[in-house]
Amino acid sequence: NLCRPLSEEMLRDILTANLHHINISIETLQKERYLELCGSKNFDSFRSNLDRLAAVYQTLPPGKRPKLY
């Protein structure tokens, strides 16, 4: 769940866990709309995790990356 705070180490562990793919649900990347859709104030945590997950993903060798959906 990308809404809860995740450390960079935890994100790296997820991406290197020998998974075939990872599903990520993105309702919107607009904070106001996110609050309307999700009724949650966790947008900043979600966006931070998503951005850091993408950054860590790019550091992995192409053959070692799970597919992202």
PDB file of C-alpha atoms in Angstrom:
ATOM      1  CA  ASN A   1       0.000   0.000   0.000  1.00  0.00           C
ATOM      2  CA  LEU A   2       1.746   3.152  -1.185  1.00  0.00           C
ATOM      3  CA  CYS A   3      -0.371   5.343   1.107  1.00  0.00           C
ATOM      4  CA  ARG A   4       1.510   4.379   4.235  1.00  0.00           C
ATOM      5  CA  PRO A   5       5.028   5.718   4.791  1.00  0.00           C
ATOM      6  CA  LEU A   6       7.632   3.382   3.288  1.00  0.00           C
ATOM      7  CA  SER A   7      11.391   3.716   3.672  1.00  0.00           C
ATOM      8  CA  GLU A   8      13.631   3.590   0.629  1.00  0.00           C
ATOM      9  CA  GLU A   9      15.008   0.306   1.988  1.00  0.00           C
ATOM     10  CA  MET A  10      11.495  -1.146   2.106  1.00  0.00           C
ATOM     11  CA  LEU A  11      10.802  -0.006  -1.467  1.00  0.00           C
ATOM     12  CA  ARG A  12      14.055  -1.623  -2.611  1.00  0.00           C
ATOM     13  CA  ASP A  13      13.114  -4.837  -0.774  1.00  0.00           C
ATOM     14  CA  ILE A  14       9.756  -4.906  -2.551  1.00  0.00           C
ATOM     15  CA  LEU A  15      11.343  -4.341  -5.967  1.00  0.00           C
ATOM     16  CA  THR A  16      14.028  -6.998  -5.431  1.00  0.00           C
ATOM     17  CA  ALA A  17      11.758  -9.685  -3.929  1.00  0.00           C
ATOM     18  CA  ASN A  18      11.888 -11.788  -7.113  1.00  0.00           C
ATOM     19  CA  LEU A  19       8.328 -10.838  -8.066  1.00  0.00           C
ATOM     20  CA  HIS A  20       7.031 -11.189 -11.614  1.00  0.00           C
ATOM     21  CA  HIS A  21       5.000  -7.984 -11.456  1.00  0.00           C
ATOM     22  CA  ILE A  22       3.605  -5.332  -9.150  1.00  0.00           C
ATOM     23  CA  ASN A  23       0.170  -3.727  -9.527  1.00  0.00           C
ATOM     24  CA  ILE A  24      -0.080  -0.084  -8.548  1.00  0.00           C
ATOM     25  CA  SER A  25      -3.483   1.584  -8.395  1.00  0.00           C
ATOM     26  CA  ILE A  26      -3.374   5.276  -9.192  1.00  0.00           C
ATOM     27  CA  GLU A  27      -6.695   7.022  -8.847  1.00  0.00           C
ATOM     28  CA  THR A  28      -5.220  10.413  -9.790  1.00  0.00           C
ATOM     29  CA  LEU A  29      -2.031  12.435  -9.415  1.00  0.00           C
ATOM     30  CA  GLN A  30      -3.987  15.565  -8.473  1.00  0.00           C
ATOM     31  CA  LYS A  31      -4.062  16.104  -4.717  1.00  0.00           C
ATOM     32  CA  GLU A  32      -7.513  17.705  -4.533  1.00  0.00           C
ATOM     33  CA  ARG A  33      -9.093  14.998  -6.701  1.00  0.00           C
ATOM     34  CA  TYR A  34      -7.313  12.294  -4.676  1.00  0.00           C
ATOM     35  CA  LEU A  35      -8.950  13.629  -1.524  1.00  0.00           C
ATOM     36  CA  GLU A  36     -12.355  13.559  -3.241  1.00  0.00           C
ATOM     37  CA  LEU A  37     -11.930  10.007  -4.533  1.00  0.00           C
ATOM     38  CA  CYS A  38     -10.189   8.381  -1.609  1.00  0.00           C
ATOM     39  CA  GLY A  39     -11.410  10.414   1.331  1.00  0.00           C
ATOM     40  CA  SER A  40      -7.883  10.134   2.663  1.00  0.00           C
ATOM     41  CA  LYS A  41      -5.258  12.683   3.522  1.00  0.00           C
ATOM     42  CA  ASN A  42      -2.419  10.311   2.555  1.00  0.00           C
ATOM     43  CA  PHE A  43      -1.740  11.829  -0.870  1.00  0.00           C
ATOM     44  CA  ASP A  44       1.664  13.256   0.080  1.00  0.00           C
ATOM     45  CA  SER A  45       2.823   9.894   1.388  1.00  0.00           C
ATOM     46  CA  PHE A  46       1.430   8.124  -1.690  1.00  0.00           C
ATOM     47  CA  ARG A  47       3.124  10.536  -4.109  1.00  0.00           C
ATOM     48  CA  SER A  48       6.439  10.424  -2.241  1.00  0.00           C
ATOM     49  CA  ASN A  49       6.425   6.623  -2.244  1.00  0.00           C
ATOM     50  CA  LEU A  50       5.485   6.478  -5.916  1.00  0.00           C
ATOM     51  CA  ASP A  51       8.262   8.890  -6.916  1.00  0.00           C
ATOM     52  CA  ARG A  52      10.876   7.086  -4.808  1.00  0.00           C
ATOM     53  CA  LEU A  53       9.728   3.669  -6.060  1.00  0.00           C
ATOM     54  CA  ALA A  54      10.228   4.911  -9.631  1.00  0.00           C
ATOM     55  CA  ALA A  55      13.699   6.221  -8.758  1.00  0.00           C
ATOM     56  CA  VAL A  56      14.774   2.943  -7.127  1.00  0.00           C
ATOM     57  CA  TYR A  57      13.260   0.977 -10.031  1.00  0.00           C
ATOM     58  CA  GLN A  58      15.515   2.830 -12.466  1.00  0.00           C
ATOM     59  CA  THR A  59      18.629   1.762 -10.520  1.00  0.00           C
ATOM     60  CA  LEU A  60      17.876  -1.945 -10.983  1.00  0.00           C
ATOM     61  CA  PRO A  61      19.285  -3.872 -13.950  1.00  0.00           C
ATOM     62  CA  PRO A  62      16.561  -4.314 -16.619  1.00  0.00           C
ATOM     63  CA  GLY A  63      16.527  -8.104 -16.237  1.00  0.00           C
ATOM     64  CA  LYS A  64      15.996  -7.828 -12.467  1.00  0.00           C
ATOM     65  CA  ARG A  65      13.014  -5.451 -12.502  1.00  0.00           C
ATOM     66  CA  PRO A  66       9.489  -6.704 -11.893  1.00  0.00           C
ATOM     67  CA  LYS A  67       6.927  -5.490 -14.405  1.00  0.00           C
ATOM     68  CA  LEU A  68       4.860  -2.577 -13.169  1.00  0.00           C
ATOM     69  CA  TYR A  69       1.160  -2.426 -13.928  1.00  0.00           C
TER      70      TYR A  69
END
